[in-house]
Coordinates of C-alpha atoms in Angstrom, one line a residue:
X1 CA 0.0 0.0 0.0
X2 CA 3.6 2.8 2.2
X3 CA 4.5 8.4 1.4
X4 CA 7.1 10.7 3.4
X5 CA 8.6 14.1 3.4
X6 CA 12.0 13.6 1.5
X7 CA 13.7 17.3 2.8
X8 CA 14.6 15.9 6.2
X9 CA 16.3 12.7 4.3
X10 CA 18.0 14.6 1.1
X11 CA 21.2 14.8 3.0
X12 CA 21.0 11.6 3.4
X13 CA 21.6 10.4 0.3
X14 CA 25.3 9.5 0.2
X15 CA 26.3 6.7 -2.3
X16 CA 28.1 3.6 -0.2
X17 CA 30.5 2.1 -2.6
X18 CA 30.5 -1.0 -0.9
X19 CA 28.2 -3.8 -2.2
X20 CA 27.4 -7.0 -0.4
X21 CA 29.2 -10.2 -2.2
X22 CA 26.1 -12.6 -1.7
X23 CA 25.0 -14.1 1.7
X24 CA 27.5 -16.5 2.6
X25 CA 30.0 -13.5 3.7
X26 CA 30.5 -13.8 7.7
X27 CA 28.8 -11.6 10.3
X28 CA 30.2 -10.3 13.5
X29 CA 28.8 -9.0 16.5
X30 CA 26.7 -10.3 19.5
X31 CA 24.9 -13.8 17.8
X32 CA 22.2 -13.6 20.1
X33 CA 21.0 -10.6 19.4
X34 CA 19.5 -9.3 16.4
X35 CA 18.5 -5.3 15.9
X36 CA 15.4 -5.0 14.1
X37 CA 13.5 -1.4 12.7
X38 CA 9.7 -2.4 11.7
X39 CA 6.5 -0.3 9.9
X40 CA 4.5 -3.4 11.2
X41 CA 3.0 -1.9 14.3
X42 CA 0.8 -4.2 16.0
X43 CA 2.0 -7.6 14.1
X44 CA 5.3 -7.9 14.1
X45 CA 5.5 -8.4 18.0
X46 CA 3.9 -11.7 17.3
X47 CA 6.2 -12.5 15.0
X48 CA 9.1 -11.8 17.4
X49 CA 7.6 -13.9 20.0
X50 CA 7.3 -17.0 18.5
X51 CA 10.7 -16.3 16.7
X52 CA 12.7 -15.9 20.3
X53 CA 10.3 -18.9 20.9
X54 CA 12.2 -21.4 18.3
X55 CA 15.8 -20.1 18.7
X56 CA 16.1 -20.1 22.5
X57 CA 18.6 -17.8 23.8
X58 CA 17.7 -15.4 21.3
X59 CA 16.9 -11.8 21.8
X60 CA 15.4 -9.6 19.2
X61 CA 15.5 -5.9 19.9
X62 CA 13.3 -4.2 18.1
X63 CA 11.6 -0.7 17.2
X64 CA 8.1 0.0 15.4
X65 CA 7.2 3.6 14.1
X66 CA 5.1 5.3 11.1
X67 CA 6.2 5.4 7.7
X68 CA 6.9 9.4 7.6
X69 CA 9.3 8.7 10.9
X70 CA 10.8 5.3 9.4
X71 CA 11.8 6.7 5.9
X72 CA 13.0 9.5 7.5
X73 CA 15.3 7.9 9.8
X74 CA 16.6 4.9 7.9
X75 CA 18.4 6.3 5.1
X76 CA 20.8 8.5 7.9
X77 CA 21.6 5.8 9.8
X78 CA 22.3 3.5 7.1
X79 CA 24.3 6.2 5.7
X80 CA 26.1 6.0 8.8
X81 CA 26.6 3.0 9.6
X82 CA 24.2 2.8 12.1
X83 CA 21.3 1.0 10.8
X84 CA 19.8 -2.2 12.1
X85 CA 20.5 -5.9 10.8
X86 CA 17.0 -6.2 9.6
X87 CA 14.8 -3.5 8.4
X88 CA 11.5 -2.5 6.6
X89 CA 12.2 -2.4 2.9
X90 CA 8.9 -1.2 0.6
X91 CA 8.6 -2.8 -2.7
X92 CA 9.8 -1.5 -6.0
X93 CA 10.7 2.0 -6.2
X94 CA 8.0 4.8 -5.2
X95 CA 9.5 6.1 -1.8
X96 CA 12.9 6.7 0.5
X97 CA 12.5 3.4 1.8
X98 CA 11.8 1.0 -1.7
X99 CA 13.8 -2.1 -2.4
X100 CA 15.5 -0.2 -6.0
X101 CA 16.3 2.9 -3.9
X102 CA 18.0 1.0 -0.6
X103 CA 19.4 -1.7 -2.7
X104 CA 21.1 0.9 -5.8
X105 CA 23.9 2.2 -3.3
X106 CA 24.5 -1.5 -2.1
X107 CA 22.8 -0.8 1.3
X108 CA 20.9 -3.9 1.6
X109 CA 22.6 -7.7 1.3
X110 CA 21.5 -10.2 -1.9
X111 CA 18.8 -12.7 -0.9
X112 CA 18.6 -14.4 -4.1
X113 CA 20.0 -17.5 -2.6
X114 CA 17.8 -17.8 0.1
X115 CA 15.1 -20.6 -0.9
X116 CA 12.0 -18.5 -0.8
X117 CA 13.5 -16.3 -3.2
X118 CA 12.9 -18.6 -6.5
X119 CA 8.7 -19.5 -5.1
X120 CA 7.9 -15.3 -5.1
X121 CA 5.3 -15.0 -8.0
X122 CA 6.6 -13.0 -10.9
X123 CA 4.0 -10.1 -9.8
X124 CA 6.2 -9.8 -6.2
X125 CA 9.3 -10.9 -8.0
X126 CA 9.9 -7.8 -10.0
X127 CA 9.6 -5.4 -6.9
X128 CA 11.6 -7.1 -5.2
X129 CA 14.5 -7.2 -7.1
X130 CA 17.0 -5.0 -8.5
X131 CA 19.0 -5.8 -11.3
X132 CA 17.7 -9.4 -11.1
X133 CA 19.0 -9.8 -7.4
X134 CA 16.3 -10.6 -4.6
X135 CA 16.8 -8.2 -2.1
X136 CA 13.3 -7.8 -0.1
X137 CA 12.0 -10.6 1.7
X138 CA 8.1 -9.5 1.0
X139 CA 5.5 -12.0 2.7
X140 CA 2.0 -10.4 2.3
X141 CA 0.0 -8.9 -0.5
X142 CA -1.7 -5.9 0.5
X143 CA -5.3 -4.0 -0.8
X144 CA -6.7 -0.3 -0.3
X145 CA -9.9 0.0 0.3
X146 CA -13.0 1.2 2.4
X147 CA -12.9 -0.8 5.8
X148 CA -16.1 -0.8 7.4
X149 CA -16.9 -0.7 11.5
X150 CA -19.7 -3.4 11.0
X151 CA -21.1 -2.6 14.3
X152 CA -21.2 1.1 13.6
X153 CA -22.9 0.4 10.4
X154 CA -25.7 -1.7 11.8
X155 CA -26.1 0.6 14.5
X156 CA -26.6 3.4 12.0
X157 CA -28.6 1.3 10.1
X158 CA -26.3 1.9 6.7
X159 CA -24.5 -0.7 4.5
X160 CA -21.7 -0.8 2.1
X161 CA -21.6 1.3 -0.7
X162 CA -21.2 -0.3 -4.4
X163 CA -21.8 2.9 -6.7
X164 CA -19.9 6.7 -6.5
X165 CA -23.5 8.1 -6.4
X166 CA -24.5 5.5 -3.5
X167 CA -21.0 6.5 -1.9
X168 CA -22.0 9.7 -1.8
X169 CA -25.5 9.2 -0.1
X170 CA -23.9 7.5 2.5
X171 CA -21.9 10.2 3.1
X172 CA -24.5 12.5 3.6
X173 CA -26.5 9.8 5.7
X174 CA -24.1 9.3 8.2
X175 CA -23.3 12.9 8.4
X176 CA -26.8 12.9 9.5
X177 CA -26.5 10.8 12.1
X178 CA -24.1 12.5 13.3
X179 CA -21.4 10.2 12.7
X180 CA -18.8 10.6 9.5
X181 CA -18.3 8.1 7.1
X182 CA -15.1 7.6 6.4
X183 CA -11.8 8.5 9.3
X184 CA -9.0 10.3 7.3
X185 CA -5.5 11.2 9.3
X186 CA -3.6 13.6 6.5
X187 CA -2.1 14.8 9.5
X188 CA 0.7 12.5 8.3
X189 CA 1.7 12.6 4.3
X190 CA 2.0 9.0 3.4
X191 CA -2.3 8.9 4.3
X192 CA -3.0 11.6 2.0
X193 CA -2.3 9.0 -1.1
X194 CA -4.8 6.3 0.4
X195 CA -8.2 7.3 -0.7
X196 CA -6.6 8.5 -3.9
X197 CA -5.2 5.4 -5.2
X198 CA -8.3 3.4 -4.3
X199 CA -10.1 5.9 -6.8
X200 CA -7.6 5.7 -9.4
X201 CA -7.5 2.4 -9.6
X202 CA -10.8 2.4 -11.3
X203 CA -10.9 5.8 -12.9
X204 CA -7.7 5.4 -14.7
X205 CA -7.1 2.2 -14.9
X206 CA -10.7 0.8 -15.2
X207 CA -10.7 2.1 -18.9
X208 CA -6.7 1.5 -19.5
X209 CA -4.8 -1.3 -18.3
X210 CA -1.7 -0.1 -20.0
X211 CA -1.7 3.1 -18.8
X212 CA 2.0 2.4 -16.5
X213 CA 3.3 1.4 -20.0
X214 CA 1.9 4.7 -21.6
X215 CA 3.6 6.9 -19.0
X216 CA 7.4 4.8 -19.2
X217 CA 6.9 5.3 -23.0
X218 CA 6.0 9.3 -22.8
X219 CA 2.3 8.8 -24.6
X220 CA 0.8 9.8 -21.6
X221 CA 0.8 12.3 -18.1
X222 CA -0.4 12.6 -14.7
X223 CA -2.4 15.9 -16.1
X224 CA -3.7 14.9 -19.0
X225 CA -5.5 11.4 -17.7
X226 CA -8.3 10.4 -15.4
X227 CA -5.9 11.3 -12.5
X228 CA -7.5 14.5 -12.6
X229 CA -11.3 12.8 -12.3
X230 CA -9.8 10.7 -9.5
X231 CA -9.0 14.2 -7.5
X232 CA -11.8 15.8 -8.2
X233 CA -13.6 12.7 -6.6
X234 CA -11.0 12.9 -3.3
X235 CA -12.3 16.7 -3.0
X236 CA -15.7 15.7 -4.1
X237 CA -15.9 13.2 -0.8
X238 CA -14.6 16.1 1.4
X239 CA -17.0 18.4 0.6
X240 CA -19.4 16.3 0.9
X241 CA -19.0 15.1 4.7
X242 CA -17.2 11.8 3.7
X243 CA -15.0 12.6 6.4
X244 CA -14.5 14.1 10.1
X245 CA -13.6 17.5 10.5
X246 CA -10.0 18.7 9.7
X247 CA -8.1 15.7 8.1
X248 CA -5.3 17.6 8.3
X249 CA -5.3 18.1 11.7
X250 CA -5.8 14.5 12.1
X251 CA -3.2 11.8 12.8
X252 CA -3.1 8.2 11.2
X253 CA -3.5 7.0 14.7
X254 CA -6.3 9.4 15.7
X255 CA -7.7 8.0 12.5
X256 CA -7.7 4.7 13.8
X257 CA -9.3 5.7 17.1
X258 CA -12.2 7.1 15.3
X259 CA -12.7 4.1 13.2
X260 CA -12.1 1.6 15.8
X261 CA -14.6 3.2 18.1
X262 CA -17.8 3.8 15.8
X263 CA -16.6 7.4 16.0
X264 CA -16.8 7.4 12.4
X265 CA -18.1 4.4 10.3
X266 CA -15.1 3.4 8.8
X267 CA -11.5 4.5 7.5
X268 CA -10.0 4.0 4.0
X269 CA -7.1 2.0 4.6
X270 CA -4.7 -0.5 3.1
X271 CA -5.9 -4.1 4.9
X272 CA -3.2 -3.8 7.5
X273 CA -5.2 -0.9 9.4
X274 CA -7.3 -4.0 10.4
X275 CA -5.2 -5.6 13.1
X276 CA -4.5 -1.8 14.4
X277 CA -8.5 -1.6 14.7
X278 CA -8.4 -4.9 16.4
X279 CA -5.7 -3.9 18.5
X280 CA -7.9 -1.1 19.7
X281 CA -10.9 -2.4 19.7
X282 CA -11.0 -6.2 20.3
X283 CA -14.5 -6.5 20.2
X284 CA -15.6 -5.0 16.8
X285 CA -15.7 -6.5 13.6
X286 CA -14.6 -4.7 10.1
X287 CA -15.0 -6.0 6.3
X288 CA -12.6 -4.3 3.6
X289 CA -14.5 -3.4 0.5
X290 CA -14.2 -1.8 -2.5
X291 CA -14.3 1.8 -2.6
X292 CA -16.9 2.5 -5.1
X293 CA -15.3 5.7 -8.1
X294 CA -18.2 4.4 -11.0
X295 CA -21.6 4.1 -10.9
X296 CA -21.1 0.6 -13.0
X297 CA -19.3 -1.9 -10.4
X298 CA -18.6 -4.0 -12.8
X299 CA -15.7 -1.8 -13.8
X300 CA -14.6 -1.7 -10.2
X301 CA -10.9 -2.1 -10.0
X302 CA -8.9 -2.7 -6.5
X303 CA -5.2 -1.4 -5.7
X304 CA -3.3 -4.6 -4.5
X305 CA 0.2 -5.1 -4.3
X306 CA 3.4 -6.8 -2.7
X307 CA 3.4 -4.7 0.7
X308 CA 6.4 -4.1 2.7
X309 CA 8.7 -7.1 3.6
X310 CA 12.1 -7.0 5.2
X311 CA 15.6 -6.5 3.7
X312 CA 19.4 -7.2 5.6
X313 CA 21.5 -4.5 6.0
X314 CA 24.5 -5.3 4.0
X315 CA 26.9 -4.5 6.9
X316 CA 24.7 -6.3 9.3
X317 CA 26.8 -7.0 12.8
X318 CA 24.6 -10.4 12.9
X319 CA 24.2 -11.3 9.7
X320 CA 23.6 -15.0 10.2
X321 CA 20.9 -13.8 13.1
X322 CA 19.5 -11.4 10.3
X323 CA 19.1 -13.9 7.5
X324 CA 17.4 -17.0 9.8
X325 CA 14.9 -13.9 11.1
X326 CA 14.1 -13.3 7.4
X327 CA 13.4 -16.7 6.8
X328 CA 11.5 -17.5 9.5
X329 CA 9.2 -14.5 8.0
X330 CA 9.0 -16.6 4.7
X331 CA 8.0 -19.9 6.4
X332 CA 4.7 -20.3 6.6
X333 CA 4.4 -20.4 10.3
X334 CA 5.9 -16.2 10.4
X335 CA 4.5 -15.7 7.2
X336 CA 0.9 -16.5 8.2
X337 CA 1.4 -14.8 11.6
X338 CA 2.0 -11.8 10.1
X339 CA -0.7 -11.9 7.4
X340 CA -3.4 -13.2 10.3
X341 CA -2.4 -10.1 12.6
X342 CA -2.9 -7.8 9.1
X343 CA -5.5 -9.4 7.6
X344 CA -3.1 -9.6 4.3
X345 CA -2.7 -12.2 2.0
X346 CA 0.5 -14.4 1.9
X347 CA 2.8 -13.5 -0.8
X348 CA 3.8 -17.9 -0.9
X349 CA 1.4 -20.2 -2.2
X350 CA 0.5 -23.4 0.0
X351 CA 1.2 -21.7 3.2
X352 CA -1.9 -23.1 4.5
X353 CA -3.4 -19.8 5.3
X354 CA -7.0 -19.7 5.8
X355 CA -7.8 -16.0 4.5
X356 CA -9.6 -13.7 6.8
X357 CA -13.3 -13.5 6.3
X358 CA -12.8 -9.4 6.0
X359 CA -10.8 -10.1 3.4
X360 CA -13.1 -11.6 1.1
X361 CA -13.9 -9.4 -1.4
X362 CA -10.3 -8.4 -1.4
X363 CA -9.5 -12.1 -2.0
X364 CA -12.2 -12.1 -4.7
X365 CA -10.7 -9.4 -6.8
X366 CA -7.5 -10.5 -6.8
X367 CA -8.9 -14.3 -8.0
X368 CA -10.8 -12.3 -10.7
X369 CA -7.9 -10.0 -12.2
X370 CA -9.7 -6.9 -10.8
X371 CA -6.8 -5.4 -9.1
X372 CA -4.3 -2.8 -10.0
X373 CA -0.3 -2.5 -8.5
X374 CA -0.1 0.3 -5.8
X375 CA 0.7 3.6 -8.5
X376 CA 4.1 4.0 -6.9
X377 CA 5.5 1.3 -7.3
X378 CA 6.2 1.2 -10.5
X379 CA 7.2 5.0 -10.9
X380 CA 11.1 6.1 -12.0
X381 CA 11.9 7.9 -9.0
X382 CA 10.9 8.6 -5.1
X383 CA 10.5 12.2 -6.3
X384 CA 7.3 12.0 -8.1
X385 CA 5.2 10.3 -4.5
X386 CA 7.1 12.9 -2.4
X387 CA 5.8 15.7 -4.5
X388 CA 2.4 14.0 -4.3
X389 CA 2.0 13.7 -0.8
X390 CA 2.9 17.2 0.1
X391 CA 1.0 19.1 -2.9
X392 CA -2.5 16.6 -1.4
X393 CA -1.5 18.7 1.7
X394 CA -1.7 21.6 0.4
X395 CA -4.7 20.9 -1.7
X396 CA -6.3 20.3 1.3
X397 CA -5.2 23.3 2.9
X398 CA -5.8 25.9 0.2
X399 CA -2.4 26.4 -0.9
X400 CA -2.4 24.4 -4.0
X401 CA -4.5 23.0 -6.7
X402 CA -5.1 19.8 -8.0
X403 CA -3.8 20.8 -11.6
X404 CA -0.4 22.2 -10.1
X405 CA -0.1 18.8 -8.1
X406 CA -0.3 16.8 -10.7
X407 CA 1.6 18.9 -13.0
X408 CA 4.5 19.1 -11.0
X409 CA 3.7 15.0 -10.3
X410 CA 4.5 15.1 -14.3
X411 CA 7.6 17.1 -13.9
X412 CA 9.4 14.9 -11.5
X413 CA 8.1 11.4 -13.5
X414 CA 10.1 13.3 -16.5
X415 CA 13.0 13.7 -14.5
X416 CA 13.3 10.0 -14.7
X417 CA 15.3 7.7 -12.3

């Protein structure tokens, strides 16, 4: 699904001219004790656990944060040495923390001979590669959608949306009742893309499949494409009362608060919001659907995609540690602990993973060729999501527009890698 202001991590961009030889290289430092920096906030404890669990003696110290802190942080310390063995690497190439950006200056070590590496389906495969070299050790697929506080929609006596002019009447029916549709946190950047991408998926690439191929091959722009009906949409929904007051004075986890408590109906969220909601809110219940942009859901189209997995520093201190963490993620006992605390999808087949009933529809769209990669991920440069982010800010605050955003959006894809 992230997304991330870049001007704290610009400085931070220092080429390291050493690159990792492979995995069989030796690893110093403490061997029972691996470092760890995680985005998976609310899972990956579980994961720990039962990893310290099968490798007694082991001690896994480990840090969670957001996305805006994470890619902000991670580039200076592996600039300076001070990174973590293992740490959060996002697929393909659309932010400060991607697999093509970390693995380019030979920060992260090669997985390729790792035996998970050769069973990733071509789909996860090419983001998490670089130069045909496995460096991301991704073990969920993730969707964006509309996820839905069932308990606050029977108690306001609403259900799902499947059309843009139903998801509009919703809106205005549960701003009747005094309770908002939809939580939005743009309080931090990376949330501002969320609701965009799940409208884009069908605007843009309801009518045009090709339309990432279009853009590489210069026959088509941000500004010139139904990008711009997708924003209009994202505004349309504001104005409307599709969301609480002042998004942009609310956090990501405020968002989740209001969500999880029936403050609002529901949040539009990548699945892994769902164990967060969980995590707050034990008791309730919550169903990811699609978030309708057409009045003709038959065209409906769902952005799914490799989420973030884990990469090795390539100067790891326990690189051994590091690399039987990893694969512990890609067995199907850490895989499908992580994906059950998400409510993801296993990136493996024949894990044994019984998929999450709120997951279904999800599930169904991705069996029936109705999903889309996240937007990012396949654009030439960080650049272009960082401009993004911060120019949906400003749209929201009155200082920009939605032509100069995507515009400049066009600028920075031109600028190339």
């Amino acid at each position: 699904m992230t997304i991330r202001r870049l001007a704290a991590t610009t400085a931070a961009l220092t080429m390291l001219a050493a690159c990792s030889g492979g995995t069989t290289a030796g690893s110093s430092g403490d061997s029972s004790t691996l470092t760890l920096a995680s985005i998976d906030q609310g899972s990956v404890e579980d994961v720990v656990k039962a990893f310290e669990a099968a490798n007694p003696g082991v001690k896994v110290n480990f840090t969670t944060s957001g996305a805006d802190q994470y890619q902000q942080q991670i580039r200076t310390q592996l600039s300076s040495g001070t990174a973590p063995d293992v740490m959060s690497v996002w697929p393909g190439n659309g932010n400060p923390g991607a697999t093509y950006v970390l693995a380019k200056p030979g920060y992260l070590l090669d997985l390729s001979d790792q035996a998970w590496a050769a069973k990733l389906p071509a789909s996860v495969k090419t983001v998490a590669q670089y130069e045909g070299k496995t460096y991301n050790a991704i073990f969920g697929v993730n969707g964006i959608g509309a996820v839905y506080n069932q308990d606050a929609m029977a108690k306001a006596g609403l259900t799902p949306p499947a059309t843009w002019t139903e998801l509009l009447a919703f809106c205005r029916a549960a701003a009747a009742k005094g309770t908002p549709a939809f939580a939005l946190g743009n309080q931090d950047n990376w949330v501002t893309q969320v609701a965009l991408y799940a409208l884009v998926a069908t605007t843009v690439y309801g009518d045009d499949r090709d339309f990432d191929k279009k853009m590489q091959a210069g026959q088509a722009t941000f500004a010139s494409s139904a990008w711009t009906t997708a924003l209009a949409k994202y505004l349309e929904m504001d104005k409307t009362g599709c969301f609480q007051q002042n998004p942009l004075g609310t956090s990501y986890e405020a968002s989740q608060e209001l969500a999880a408590t029936g403050k609002t109906l529901g949040i539009i969220q990548g699945n892994w919001v769902v164990a967060l909601l969980k995590k707050k809110n034990p008791a309730g219940t919550y169903m990811l659907k699609a978030l309708p942009a057409t009045d003709a859901p038959a065209k409906a189209l769902m952005p799914a995609a490799a989420g973030a997995g884990y990469g090795v520093n390539a100067k790891a201190k326990n690189r051994d540690l590091a690399l039987k963490f990893v694969n512990f993620v890609m067995s199907p006992q850490g895989m499908n602990l992580y994906v059950q605390k998400q409510g993801g999808l296993p990136s493996l087949p024949d894990t044994g993973y019984a998929v999450d009933p709120a997951l279904t529809e999800l599930s169904q769209f991705i069996s029936g060729d109705r999903t889309v990669p996240f937007m990012d991920q396949l654009w030439p440069n960080a650049k272009v999501q960082q401009t993004m982010l911060s120019g949906l800010q400003e749209v929201f605050s009155g200082q920009s527009t939605p032509d100069k955003v995507l515009a400049a959006m066009d600028a920075d894809y031109r600028a190339g890698a």
